[in-house]
């Protein structure tokens, strides 16, 4: 007698890929969601954008969009019904939102990744557990704790909020113990309005030569692809330029890529994660931060690679094989911050300059309005 039970062709941990035509739910309506939605469209997928910003950059490029707050459960339930998978373009998705969606629809990268990347202490403890080097750090709960930690770690040191920090916000430099009080008040003010008391982290100051990052993608069945390490230059704590590839020794680049792979694997990542690192003056690589989504320092991949970071995100969350991260050109990506975007006509007149504008109406100071990528032959 024949056994007509169907034999799954893939293990249960690796469900069938979503076919073109499927709908990717995107939490977040900023420029990262916009560029992912455009990458999805190229492959024949739809993107349903969920976010609170009327005229947000991502809402503008798709007709499947929900304008709602992240804690609006009625809107979230309808969203979960309307999409085949959920991903996100920022890591501060409220834990309750991820928990609400998880179980109704696959959330990729999984809520465990979000939970880890939302908190600098958890993140650093995780990195230590997989033997990825970071600067020395200590948990801080008040000004006295900051003084104690400063004695332990040495001066100077950087006091940061464990949650909700970005672009250097929620951070203060401690040069001496007497700075502890004002630094604590400063970072506490940054978390005012968030639930719970402020928890801080004091980090030993890193004497770095360069800041670099690696963007890595991991598929549902464990394929890992990494982009080359890139060099990031900041102005006013905001990324100004990314230089590709980073001007670092090959052995440092290999260590950085090795860390990126180890992190993606250990997180059981499905999607894209960016890993910000320091190359110290002594030649060490120390991981600073993880962002479980495409990253500003990966925008150059749109113009210089066979597969962009946004396409990798869509491929990964849809269960498709990843594309190649190989670059055909070297590149410099310059962010257009605030009024810099007013240079659009001049940039367009420059042959070869690849202009990307995010559709934001108001050029407020410090606001990322767009970027321009310039390519050069691969060195
Ligand atoms: P972050 O929010 O952790 O990415 O920090 C923002 C910027 O502050 C980094 O890009 C660095 O330039 C600087 N920074 C952060 N942490 C440290 C540290 N421990 N030592 C020296 N500089 C740091």
PDB file of C-alpha atoms in Angstrom, residues 56-219:
ATOM      1  CA  UNK A  56       6.241  59.602   5.585  1.00  0.00           C
ATOM      2  CA  UNK A  57       8.828  58.704   2.911  1.00  0.00           C
ATOM      3  CA  UNK A  58       7.723  55.057   2.753  1.00  0.00           C
ATOM      4  CA  UNK A  59       3.973  55.775   2.570  1.00  0.00           C
ATOM      5  CA  UNK A  60       4.648  57.799  -0.570  1.00  0.00           C
ATOM      6  CA  UNK A  61       5.887  54.866  -2.663  1.00  0.00           C
ATOM      7  CA  UNK A  62       3.160  52.289  -2.114  1.00  0.00           C
ATOM      8  CA  UNK A  63      -0.627  52.295  -2.187  1.00  0.00           C
ATOM      9  CA  UNK A  64      -0.782  49.728   0.631  1.00  0.00           C
ATOM     10  CA  UNK A  65      -0.315  51.829   3.674  1.00  0.00           C
ATOM     11  CA  UNK A  66      -1.679  52.205   7.203  1.00  0.00           C
ATOM     12  CA  UNK A  67      -1.279  55.522   8.938  1.00  0.00           C
ATOM     13  CA  UNK A  68      -1.499  54.612  12.614  1.00  0.00           C
ATOM     14  CA  UNK A  69       0.398  54.526  15.887  1.00  0.00           C
ATOM     15  CA  UNK A  70       2.432  51.440  16.738  1.00  0.00           C
ATOM     16  CA  UNK A  71       0.199  50.698  19.722  1.00  0.00           C
ATOM     17  CA  UNK A  72      -3.083  50.845  17.790  1.00  0.00           C
ATOM     18  CA  UNK A  73      -4.151  47.214  18.151  1.00  0.00           C
ATOM     19  CA  UNK A  74      -7.141  47.494  15.838  1.00  0.00           C
ATOM     20  CA  UNK A  75      -4.910  48.790  13.060  1.00  0.00           C
ATOM     21  CA  UNK A  76      -2.216  46.208  13.867  1.00  0.00           C
ATOM     22  CA  UNK A  77      -4.719  43.339  13.695  1.00  0.00           C
ATOM     23  CA  UNK A  78      -5.908  44.480  10.260  1.00  0.00           C
ATOM     24  CA  UNK A  79      -2.289  44.906   9.156  1.00  0.00           C
ATOM     25  CA  UNK A  80      -1.418  41.361  10.284  1.00  0.00           C
ATOM     26  CA  UNK A  81      -4.367  40.069   8.220  1.00  0.00           C
ATOM     27  CA  UNK A  82      -3.272  41.989   5.144  1.00  0.00           C
ATOM     28  CA  UNK A  83       0.394  40.945   4.970  1.00  0.00           C
ATOM     29  CA  UNK A  84       2.345  37.699   4.547  1.00  0.00           C
ATOM     30  CA  UNK A  85       5.373  38.618   6.652  1.00  0.00           C
ATOM     31  CA  UNK A  86       6.369  41.568   8.828  1.00  0.00           C
ATOM     32  CA  UNK A  87       9.731  43.276   8.949  1.00  0.00           C
ATOM     33  CA  UNK A  88      10.827  46.687  10.209  1.00  0.00           C
ATOM     34  CA  UNK A  89      13.062  49.585   9.398  1.00  0.00           C
ATOM     35  CA  UNK A  90      13.897  50.755  12.928  1.00  0.00           C
ATOM     36  CA  UNK A  91      14.770  48.837  16.077  1.00  0.00           C
ATOM     37  CA  UNK A  92      12.658  50.795  18.543  1.00  0.00           C
ATOM     38  CA  UNK A  93       9.462  49.041  17.493  1.00  0.00           C
ATOM     39  CA  UNK A  94       7.633  48.759  20.851  1.00  0.00           C
ATOM     40  CA  UNK A  95       8.050  45.281  22.328  1.00  0.00           C
ATOM     41  CA  UNK A  96       4.253  45.049  22.728  1.00  0.00           C
ATOM     42  CA  UNK A  97       3.789  45.714  18.993  1.00  0.00           C
ATOM     43  CA  UNK A  98       6.200  42.951  18.018  1.00  0.00           C
ATOM     44  CA  UNK A  99       4.580  40.593  20.548  1.00  0.00           C
ATOM     45  CA  UNK A 100       1.097  41.421  19.207  1.00  0.00           C
ATOM     46  CA  UNK A 101       2.111  40.660  15.609  1.00  0.00           C
ATOM     47  CA  UNK A 102       4.252  37.619  16.374  1.00  0.00           C
ATOM     48  CA  UNK A 103       2.054  34.542  16.230  1.00  0.00           C
ATOM     49  CA  UNK A 104      -0.394  36.227  13.856  1.00  0.00           C
ATOM     50  CA  UNK A 105       2.189  36.544  11.090  1.00  0.00           C
ATOM     51  CA  UNK A 106       5.932  35.778  10.847  1.00  0.00           C
ATOM     52  CA  UNK A 107       8.033  38.666  12.184  1.00  0.00           C
ATOM     53  CA  UNK A 108      11.523  38.723  10.684  1.00  0.00           C
ATOM     54  CA  UNK A 109      14.054  39.374  12.184  1.00  0.00           C
ATOM     55  CA  UNK A 110      12.361  37.744  15.186  1.00  0.00           C
ATOM     56  CA  UNK A 111      11.256  39.588  18.343  1.00  0.00           C
ATOM     57  CA  UNK A 112      14.251  38.087  20.219  1.00  0.00           C
ATOM     58  CA  UNK A 113      16.551  40.108  17.923  1.00  0.00           C
ATOM     59  CA  UNK A 114      14.590  43.304  18.519  1.00  0.00           C
ATOM     60  CA  UNK A 115      14.634  42.747  22.259  1.00  0.00           C
ATOM     61  CA  UNK A 116      18.397  42.386  22.265  1.00  0.00           C
ATOM     62  CA  UNK A 117      19.157  45.312  19.973  1.00  0.00           C
ATOM     63  CA  UNK A 118      16.905  47.705  21.904  1.00  0.00           C
ATOM     64  CA  UNK A 119      19.151  47.713  24.929  1.00  0.00           C
ATOM     65  CA  UNK A 120      22.873  48.462  24.972  1.00  0.00           C
ATOM     66  CA  UNK A 121      23.511  46.349  28.063  1.00  0.00           C
ATOM     67  CA  UNK A 122      21.768  43.271  26.713  1.00  0.00           C
ATOM     68  CA  UNK A 123      23.550  43.798  23.408  1.00  0.00           C
ATOM     69  CA  UNK A 124      27.003  44.000  24.993  1.00  0.00           C
ATOM     70  CA  UNK A 125      26.330  41.030  27.298  1.00  0.00           C
ATOM     71  CA  UNK A 126      25.306  39.032  24.237  1.00  0.00           C
ATOM     72  CA  UNK A 127      28.447  40.074  22.348  1.00  0.00           C
ATOM     73  CA  UNK A 128      30.599  39.059  25.317  1.00  0.00           C
ATOM     74  CA  UNK A 129      28.830  35.675  25.414  1.00  0.00           C
ATOM     75  CA  UNK A 130      29.884  34.955  21.808  1.00  0.00           C
ATOM     76  CA  UNK A 131      33.391  36.344  22.304  1.00  0.00           C
ATOM     77  CA  UNK A 132      32.969  39.429  20.173  1.00  0.00           C
ATOM     78  CA  UNK A 133      35.121  42.243  21.568  1.00  0.00           C
ATOM     79  CA  UNK A 134      33.546  45.481  22.816  1.00  0.00           C
ATOM     80  CA  UNK A 135      34.876  48.298  24.962  1.00  0.00           C
ATOM     81  CA  UNK A 136      34.699  47.623  28.717  1.00  0.00           C
ATOM     82  CA  UNK A 137      31.373  48.677  30.232  1.00  0.00           C
ATOM     83  CA  UNK A 138      29.331  48.740  33.428  1.00  0.00           C
ATOM     84  CA  UNK A 139      25.668  49.177  34.298  1.00  0.00           C
ATOM     85  CA  UNK A 140      24.842  52.480  35.991  1.00  0.00           C
ATOM     86  CA  UNK A 141      21.668  53.330  37.944  1.00  0.00           C
ATOM     87  CA  UNK A 142      22.476  56.749  39.407  1.00  0.00           C
ATOM     88  CA  UNK A 143      25.168  59.420  39.606  1.00  0.00           C
ATOM     89  CA  UNK A 144      26.960  57.615  42.442  1.00  0.00           C
ATOM     90  CA  UNK A 145      26.982  54.462  40.294  1.00  0.00           C
ATOM     91  CA  UNK A 146      28.500  56.475  37.443  1.00  0.00           C
ATOM     92  CA  UNK A 147      31.300  57.652  39.768  1.00  0.00           C
ATOM     93  CA  UNK A 148      31.946  54.083  40.918  1.00  0.00           C
ATOM     94  CA  UNK A 149      31.997  52.778  37.347  1.00  0.00           C
ATOM     95  CA  UNK A 150      34.349  55.572  36.301  1.00  0.00           C
ATOM     96  CA  UNK A 151      36.834  54.512  38.994  1.00  0.00           C
ATOM     97  CA  UNK A 152      36.582  50.935  37.730  1.00  0.00           C
ATOM     98  CA  UNK A 153      36.816  51.629  33.970  1.00  0.00           C
ATOM     99  CA  UNK A 154      39.152  54.630  34.000  1.00  0.00           C
ATOM    100  CA  UNK A 155      38.798  58.093  32.471  1.00  0.00           C
ATOM    101  CA  UNK A 156      37.439  59.370  30.175  1.00  0.00           C
ATOM    102  CA  UNK A 157      34.294  57.324  29.668  1.00  0.00           C
ATOM    103  CA  UNK A 158      30.976  57.716  27.869  1.00  0.00           C
ATOM    104  CA  UNK A 159      27.708  57.545  29.787  1.00  0.00           C
ATOM    105  CA  UNK A 160      24.781  56.430  27.615  1.00  0.00           C
ATOM    106  CA  UNK A 161      21.159  55.535  28.126  1.00  0.00           C
ATOM    107  CA  UNK A 162      20.677  51.819  27.590  1.00  0.00           C
ATOM    108  CA  UNK A 163      17.599  52.482  25.424  1.00  0.00           C
ATOM    109  CA  UNK A 164      16.314  54.972  22.848  1.00  0.00           C
ATOM    110  CA  UNK A 165      19.685  56.555  21.989  1.00  0.00           C
ATOM    111  CA  UNK A 166      20.479  57.540  18.418  1.00  0.00           C
ATOM    112  CA  UNK A 167      22.811  59.908  16.580  1.00  0.00           C
ATOM    113  CA  UNK A 168      24.747  60.610  19.802  1.00  0.00           C
ATOM    114  CA  UNK A 169      21.592  61.576  21.742  1.00  0.00           C
ATOM    115  CA  UNK A 170      21.338  60.304  25.321  1.00  0.00           C
ATOM    116  CA  UNK A 171      25.131  60.362  25.752  1.00  0.00           C
ATOM    117  CA  UNK A 172      27.569  62.364  27.839  1.00  0.00           C
ATOM    118  CA  UNK A 173      31.334  62.319  28.174  1.00  0.00           C
ATOM    119  CA  UNK A 174      32.762  61.939  31.673  1.00  0.00           C
ATOM    120  CA  UNK A 175      36.258  63.342  32.055  1.00  0.00           C
ATOM    121  CA  UNK A 176      36.296  63.332  35.858  1.00  0.00           C
ATOM    122  CA  UNK A 177      34.142  62.101  38.730  1.00  0.00           C
ATOM    123  CA  UNK A 178      32.728  65.598  39.233  1.00  0.00           C
ATOM    124  CA  UNK A 179      31.026  65.276  35.794  1.00  0.00           C
ATOM    125  CA  UNK A 180      28.897  62.361  36.995  1.00  0.00           C
ATOM    126  CA  UNK A 181      25.998  64.389  38.381  1.00  0.00           C
ATOM    127  CA  UNK A 182      25.394  66.590  35.321  1.00  0.00           C
ATOM    128  CA  UNK A 183      25.972  63.647  32.950  1.00  0.00           C
ATOM    129  CA  UNK A 184      23.387  61.579  34.806  1.00  0.00           C
ATOM    130  CA  UNK A 185      20.842  64.426  34.752  1.00  0.00           C
ATOM    131  CA  UNK A 186      21.521  64.944  31.034  1.00  0.00           C
ATOM    132  CA  UNK A 187      20.981  61.353  30.000  1.00  0.00           C
ATOM    133  CA  UNK A 188      18.000  60.943  32.335  1.00  0.00           C
ATOM    134  CA  UNK A 189      16.340  63.911  30.633  1.00  0.00           C
ATOM    135  CA  UNK A 190      16.657  62.052  27.351  1.00  0.00           C
ATOM    136  CA  UNK A 191      14.585  59.117  28.606  1.00  0.00           C
ATOM    137  CA  UNK A 192      12.003  61.283  30.387  1.00  0.00           C
ATOM    138  CA  UNK A 193       8.565  60.162  29.271  1.00  0.00           C
ATOM    139  CA  UNK A 194       9.648  56.534  28.717  1.00  0.00           C
ATOM    140  CA  UNK A 195       8.279  53.912  31.093  1.00  0.00           C
ATOM    141  CA  UNK A 196      10.469  52.893  34.053  1.00  0.00           C
ATOM    142  CA  UNK A 197      13.506  54.480  35.608  1.00  0.00           C
ATOM    143  CA  UNK A 198      16.592  55.415  33.601  1.00  0.00           C
ATOM    144  CA  UNK A 199      19.236  52.735  33.320  1.00  0.00           C
ATOM    145  CA  UNK A 200      22.603  53.780  31.975  1.00  0.00           C
ATOM    146  CA  UNK A 201      25.739  52.152  30.710  1.00  0.00           C
ATOM    147  CA  UNK A 202      29.202  53.575  31.203  1.00  0.00           C
ATOM    148  CA  UNK A 203      31.622  52.666  28.446  1.00  0.00           C
ATOM    149  CA  UNK A 204      35.394  53.065  28.546  1.00  0.00           C
ATOM    150  CA  UNK A 205      36.304  55.720  25.975  1.00  0.00           C
ATOM    151  CA  UNK A 206      37.647  54.157  22.792  1.00  0.00           C
ATOM    152  CA  UNK A 207      40.650  55.805  21.238  1.00  0.00           C
ATOM    153  CA  UNK A 208      39.675  54.928  17.696  1.00  0.00           C
ATOM    154  CA  UNK A 209      41.391  55.397  14.366  1.00  0.00           C
ATOM    155  CA  UNK A 210      38.276  54.869  12.327  1.00  0.00           C
ATOM    156  CA  UNK A 211      34.630  53.966  12.646  1.00  0.00           C
ATOM    157  CA  UNK A 212      33.581  51.167  10.341  1.00  0.00           C
ATOM    158  CA  UNK A 213      30.489  49.090   9.756  1.00  0.00           C
ATOM    159  CA  UNK A 214      29.580  45.808   8.169  1.00  0.00           C
ATOM    160  CA  UNK A 215      26.122  45.004   6.812  1.00  0.00           C
ATOM    161  CA  UNK A 216      25.342  41.298   6.808  1.00  0.00           C
ATOM    162  CA  UNK A 217      22.296  39.397   5.563  1.00  0.00           C
ATOM    163  CA  UNK A 218      21.143  35.948   6.636  1.00  0.00           C
ATOM    164  CA  UNK A 219      18.437  33.920   4.919  1.00  0.00           C
TER     165      UNK A 219
END
